[in-house]
Structures are given as C-alpha cells and as structure tokens.
PDB file of C-alpha atoms in Angstrom:
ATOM      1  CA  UNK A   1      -2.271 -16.487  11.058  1.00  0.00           C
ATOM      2  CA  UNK A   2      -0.387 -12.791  11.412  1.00  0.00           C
ATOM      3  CA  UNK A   3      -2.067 -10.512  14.045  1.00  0.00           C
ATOM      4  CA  UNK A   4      -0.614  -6.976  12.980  1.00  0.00           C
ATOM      5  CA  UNK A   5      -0.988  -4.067  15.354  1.00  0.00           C
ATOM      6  CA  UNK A   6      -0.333  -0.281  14.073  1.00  0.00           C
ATOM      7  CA  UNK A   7       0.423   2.642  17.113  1.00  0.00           C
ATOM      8  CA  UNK A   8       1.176   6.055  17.110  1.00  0.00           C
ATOM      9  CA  UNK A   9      -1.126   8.404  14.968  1.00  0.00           C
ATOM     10  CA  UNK A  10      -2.372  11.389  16.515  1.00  0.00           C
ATOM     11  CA  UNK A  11      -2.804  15.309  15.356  1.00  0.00           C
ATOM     12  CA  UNK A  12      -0.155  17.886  14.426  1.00  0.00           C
ATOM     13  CA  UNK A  13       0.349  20.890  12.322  1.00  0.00           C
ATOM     14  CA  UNK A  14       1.462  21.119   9.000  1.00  0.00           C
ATOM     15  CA  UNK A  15       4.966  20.841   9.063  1.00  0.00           C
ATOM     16  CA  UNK A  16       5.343  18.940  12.069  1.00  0.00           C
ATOM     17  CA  UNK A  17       6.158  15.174  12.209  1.00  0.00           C
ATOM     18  CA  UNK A  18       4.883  11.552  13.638  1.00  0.00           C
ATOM     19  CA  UNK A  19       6.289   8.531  13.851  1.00  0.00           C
ATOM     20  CA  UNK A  20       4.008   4.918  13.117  1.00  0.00           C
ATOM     21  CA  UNK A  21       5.150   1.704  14.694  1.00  0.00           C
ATOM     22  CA  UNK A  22       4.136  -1.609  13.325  1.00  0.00           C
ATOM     23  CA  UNK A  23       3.916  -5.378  14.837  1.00  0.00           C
ATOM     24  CA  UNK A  24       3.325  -8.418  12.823  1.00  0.00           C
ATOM     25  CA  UNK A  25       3.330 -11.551  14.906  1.00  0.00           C
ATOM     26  CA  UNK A  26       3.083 -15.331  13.718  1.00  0.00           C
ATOM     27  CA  UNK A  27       5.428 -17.339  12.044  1.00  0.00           C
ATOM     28  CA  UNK A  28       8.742 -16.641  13.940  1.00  0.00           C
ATOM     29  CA  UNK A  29      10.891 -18.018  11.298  1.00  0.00           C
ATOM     30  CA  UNK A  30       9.708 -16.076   8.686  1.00  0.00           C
ATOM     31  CA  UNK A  31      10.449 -12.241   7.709  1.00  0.00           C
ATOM     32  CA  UNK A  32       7.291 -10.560   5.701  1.00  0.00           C
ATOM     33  CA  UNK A  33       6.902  -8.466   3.327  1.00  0.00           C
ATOM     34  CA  UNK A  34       5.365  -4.914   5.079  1.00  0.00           C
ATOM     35  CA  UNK A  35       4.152  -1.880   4.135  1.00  0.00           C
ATOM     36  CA  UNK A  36       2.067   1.384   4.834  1.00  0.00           C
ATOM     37  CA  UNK A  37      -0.894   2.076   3.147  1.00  0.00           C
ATOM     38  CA  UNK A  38      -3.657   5.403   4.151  1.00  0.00           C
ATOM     39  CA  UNK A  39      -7.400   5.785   3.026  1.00  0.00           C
ATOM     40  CA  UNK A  40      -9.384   8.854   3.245  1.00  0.00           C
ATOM     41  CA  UNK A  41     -13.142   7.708   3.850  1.00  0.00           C
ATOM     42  CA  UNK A  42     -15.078   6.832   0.392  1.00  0.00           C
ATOM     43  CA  UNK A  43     -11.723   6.563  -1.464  1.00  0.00           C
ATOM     44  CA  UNK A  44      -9.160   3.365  -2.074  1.00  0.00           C
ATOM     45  CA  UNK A  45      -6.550   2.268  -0.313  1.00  0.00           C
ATOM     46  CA  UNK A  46      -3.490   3.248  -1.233  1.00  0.00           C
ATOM     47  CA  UNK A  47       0.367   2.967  -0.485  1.00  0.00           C
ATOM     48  CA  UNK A  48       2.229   4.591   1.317  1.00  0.00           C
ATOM     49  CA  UNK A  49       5.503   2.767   1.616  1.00  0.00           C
ATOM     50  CA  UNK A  50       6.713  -0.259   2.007  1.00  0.00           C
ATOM     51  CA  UNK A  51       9.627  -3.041   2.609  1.00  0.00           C
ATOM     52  CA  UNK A  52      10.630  -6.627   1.431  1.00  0.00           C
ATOM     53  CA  UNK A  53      11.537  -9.125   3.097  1.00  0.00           C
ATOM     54  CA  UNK A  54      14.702  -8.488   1.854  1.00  0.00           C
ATOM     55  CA  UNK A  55      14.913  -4.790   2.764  1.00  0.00           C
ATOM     56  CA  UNK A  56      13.785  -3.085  -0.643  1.00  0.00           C
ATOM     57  CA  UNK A  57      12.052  -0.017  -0.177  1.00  0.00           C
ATOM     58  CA  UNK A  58       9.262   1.414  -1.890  1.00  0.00           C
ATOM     59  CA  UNK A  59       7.428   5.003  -1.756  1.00  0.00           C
ATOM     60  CA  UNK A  60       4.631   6.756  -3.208  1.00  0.00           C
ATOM     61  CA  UNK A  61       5.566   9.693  -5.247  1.00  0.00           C
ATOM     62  CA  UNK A  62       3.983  11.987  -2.843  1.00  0.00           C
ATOM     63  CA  UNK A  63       5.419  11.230   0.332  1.00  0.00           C
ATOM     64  CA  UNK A  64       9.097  10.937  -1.108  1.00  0.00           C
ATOM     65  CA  UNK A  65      11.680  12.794   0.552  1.00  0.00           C
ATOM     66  CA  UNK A  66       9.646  13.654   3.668  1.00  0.00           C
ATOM     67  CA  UNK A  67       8.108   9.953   5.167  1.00  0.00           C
ATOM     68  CA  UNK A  68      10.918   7.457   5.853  1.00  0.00           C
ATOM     69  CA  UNK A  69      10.548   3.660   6.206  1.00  0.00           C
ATOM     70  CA  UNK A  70      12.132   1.458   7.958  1.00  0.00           C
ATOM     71  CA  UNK A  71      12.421  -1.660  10.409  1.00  0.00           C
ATOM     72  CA  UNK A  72      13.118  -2.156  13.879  1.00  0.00           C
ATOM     73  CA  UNK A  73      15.104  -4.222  16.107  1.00  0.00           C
ATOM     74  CA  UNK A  74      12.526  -7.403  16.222  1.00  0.00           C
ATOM     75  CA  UNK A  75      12.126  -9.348  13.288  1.00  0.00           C
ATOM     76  CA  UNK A  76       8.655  -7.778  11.896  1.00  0.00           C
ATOM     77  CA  UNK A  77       8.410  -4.546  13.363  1.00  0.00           C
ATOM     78  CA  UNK A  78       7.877  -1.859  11.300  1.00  0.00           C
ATOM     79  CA  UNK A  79       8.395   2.111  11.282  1.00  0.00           C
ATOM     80  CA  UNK A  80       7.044   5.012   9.013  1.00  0.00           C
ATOM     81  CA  UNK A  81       9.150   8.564  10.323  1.00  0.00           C
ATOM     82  CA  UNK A  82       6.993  11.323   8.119  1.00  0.00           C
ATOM     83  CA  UNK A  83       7.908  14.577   8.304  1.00  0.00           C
ATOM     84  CA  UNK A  84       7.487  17.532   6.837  1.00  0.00           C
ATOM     85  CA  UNK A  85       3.534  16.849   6.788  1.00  0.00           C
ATOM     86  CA  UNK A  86       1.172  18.682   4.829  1.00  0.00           C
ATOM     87  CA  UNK A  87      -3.022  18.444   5.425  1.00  0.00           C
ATOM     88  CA  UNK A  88      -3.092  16.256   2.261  1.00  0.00           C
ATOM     89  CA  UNK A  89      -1.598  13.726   4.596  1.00  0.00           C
ATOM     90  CA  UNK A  90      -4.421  13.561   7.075  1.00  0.00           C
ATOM     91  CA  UNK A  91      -5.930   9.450   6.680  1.00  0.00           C
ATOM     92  CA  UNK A  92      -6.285   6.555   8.419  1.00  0.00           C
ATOM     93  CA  UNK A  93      -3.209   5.037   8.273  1.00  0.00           C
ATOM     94  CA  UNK A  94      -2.952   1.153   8.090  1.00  0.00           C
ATOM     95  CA  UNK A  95      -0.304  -1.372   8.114  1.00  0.00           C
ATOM     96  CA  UNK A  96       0.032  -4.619   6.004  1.00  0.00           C
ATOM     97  CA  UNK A  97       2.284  -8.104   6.379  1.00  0.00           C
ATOM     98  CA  UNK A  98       2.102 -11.152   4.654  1.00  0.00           C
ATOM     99  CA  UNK A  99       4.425 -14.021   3.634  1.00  0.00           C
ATOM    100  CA  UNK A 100       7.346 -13.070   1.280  1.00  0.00           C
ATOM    101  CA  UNK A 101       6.828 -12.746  -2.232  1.00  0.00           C
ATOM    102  CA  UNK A 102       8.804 -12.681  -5.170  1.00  0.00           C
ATOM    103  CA  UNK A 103      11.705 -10.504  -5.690  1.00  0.00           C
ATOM    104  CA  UNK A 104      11.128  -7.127  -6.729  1.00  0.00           C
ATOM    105  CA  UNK A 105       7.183  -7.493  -6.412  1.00  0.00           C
ATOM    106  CA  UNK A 106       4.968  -4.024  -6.039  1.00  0.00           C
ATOM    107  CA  UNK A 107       3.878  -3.646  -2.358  1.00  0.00           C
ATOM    108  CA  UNK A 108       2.190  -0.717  -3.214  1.00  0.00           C
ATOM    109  CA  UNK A 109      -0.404  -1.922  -4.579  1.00  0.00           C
ATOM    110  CA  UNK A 110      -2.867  -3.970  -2.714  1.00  0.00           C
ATOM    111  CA  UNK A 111      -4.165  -7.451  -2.933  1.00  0.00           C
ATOM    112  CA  UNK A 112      -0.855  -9.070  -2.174  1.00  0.00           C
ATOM    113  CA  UNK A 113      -1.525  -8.744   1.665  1.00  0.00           C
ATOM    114  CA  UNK A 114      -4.274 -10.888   3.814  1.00  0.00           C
ATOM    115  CA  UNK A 115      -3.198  -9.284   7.258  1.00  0.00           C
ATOM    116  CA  UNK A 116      -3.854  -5.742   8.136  1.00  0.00           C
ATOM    117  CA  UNK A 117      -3.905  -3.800  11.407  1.00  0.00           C
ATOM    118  CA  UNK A 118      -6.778  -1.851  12.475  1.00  0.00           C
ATOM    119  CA  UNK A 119      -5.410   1.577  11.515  1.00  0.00           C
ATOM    120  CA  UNK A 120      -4.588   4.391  12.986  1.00  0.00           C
ATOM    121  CA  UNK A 121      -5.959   8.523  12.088  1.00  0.00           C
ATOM    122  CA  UNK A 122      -3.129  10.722  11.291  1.00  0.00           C
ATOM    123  CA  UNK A 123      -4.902  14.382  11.163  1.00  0.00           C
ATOM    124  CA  UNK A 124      -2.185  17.565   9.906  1.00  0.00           C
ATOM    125  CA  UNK A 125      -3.943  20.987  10.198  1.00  0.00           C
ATOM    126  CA  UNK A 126      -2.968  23.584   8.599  1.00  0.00           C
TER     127      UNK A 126
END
C-alpha cells in the first residue's frame, strides 16, 4: 500500500507562482513513478507533469516552460514549481505514485497509477 499526501495549493493572481509538495510512503526500497495531474469539476483528469523512476520528465503542452517538476531530497517526494500562472490553471490539483513501470512509459495519461492523494485547489484570478 502507498499513502500519498499533496500540500501547498492556495490562491494567487495571474502571474504569480505556487509551489506543490508531494509524499508517497510504502515500500522503502522502491522509487515510483510520480506525477501531477489537475481536474476542473465535470471534466477528466488530466496531466500535468510527471517523473520516472528513473528521472524522465514529462509535461503537458500547456504548462511547458512555466510549471517545473522535480524531486526532493527523500526518496518519493515530489515538487511541481508553476509559475507564470494564468486563470486557465485554476483545478484541483492531485498527485499520483505507483510502482515503476517500463522505460519510457506515458505518465500522463492515467490508469497506470492506483495511489492518489486527496488533492489540493489551486485558484489564479485574474
């Protein structure tokens, strides 16, 4: 079982920036796959960004150039910098970790994942 925990959405103006942290705990041993994904309500989920296990990165089109992944010091902690936000980014935000897959798979799309934090809203005004 992987308990994953999202913090640090909030409200800001367009233009401004947040930063989401990310903990997957469970298997010590192992380092997931994790990535971002946001869902306005009555639409799908979609991704965000994302990394391997092996430190591949992956972004959506639209958030390229201003939303940076990354991972922290502990194993399976994860980070999404955005800046440069823009009111088409307002969503609930959620994070997703599972066991690695194979090299080079998609983790934007989802189905791959079984463990999700509880989200977090990210509102940008305008």
């Amino acid at each position: 079982q992987v308990h994953v925990v999202e913090s640090g959405g909030g409200s800001v103006q367009a233009g401004g920036s947040l930063l989401l942290s990310c903990e997957a705990s469970g298997d010590t041993d192992v380092i997931y796959d994790m990535a971002w994904f946001r869902q306005d309500p009555g639409k799908e989920r979609k991704g965000v960004a994302s990394i391997s296990h092996d430190g591949r990165t992956q972004y959506a089109e639209s958030v390229k150039g201003r939303f940076t992944v990354s991972r922290g010091n502990a194993k399976n902690s994860l980070y999404l910098q955005m800046d440069r936000l823009k009111p088409e980014d307002t969503a609930m935000y959620y994070c997703a970790a599972d066991f690695p897959l194979a090299p080079g798979a998609n983790l934007l799309v989802t189905g791959w994942s079984r463990y999700w934090g509880q989200g977090t809203q990210i509102t940008v005004s305008s």
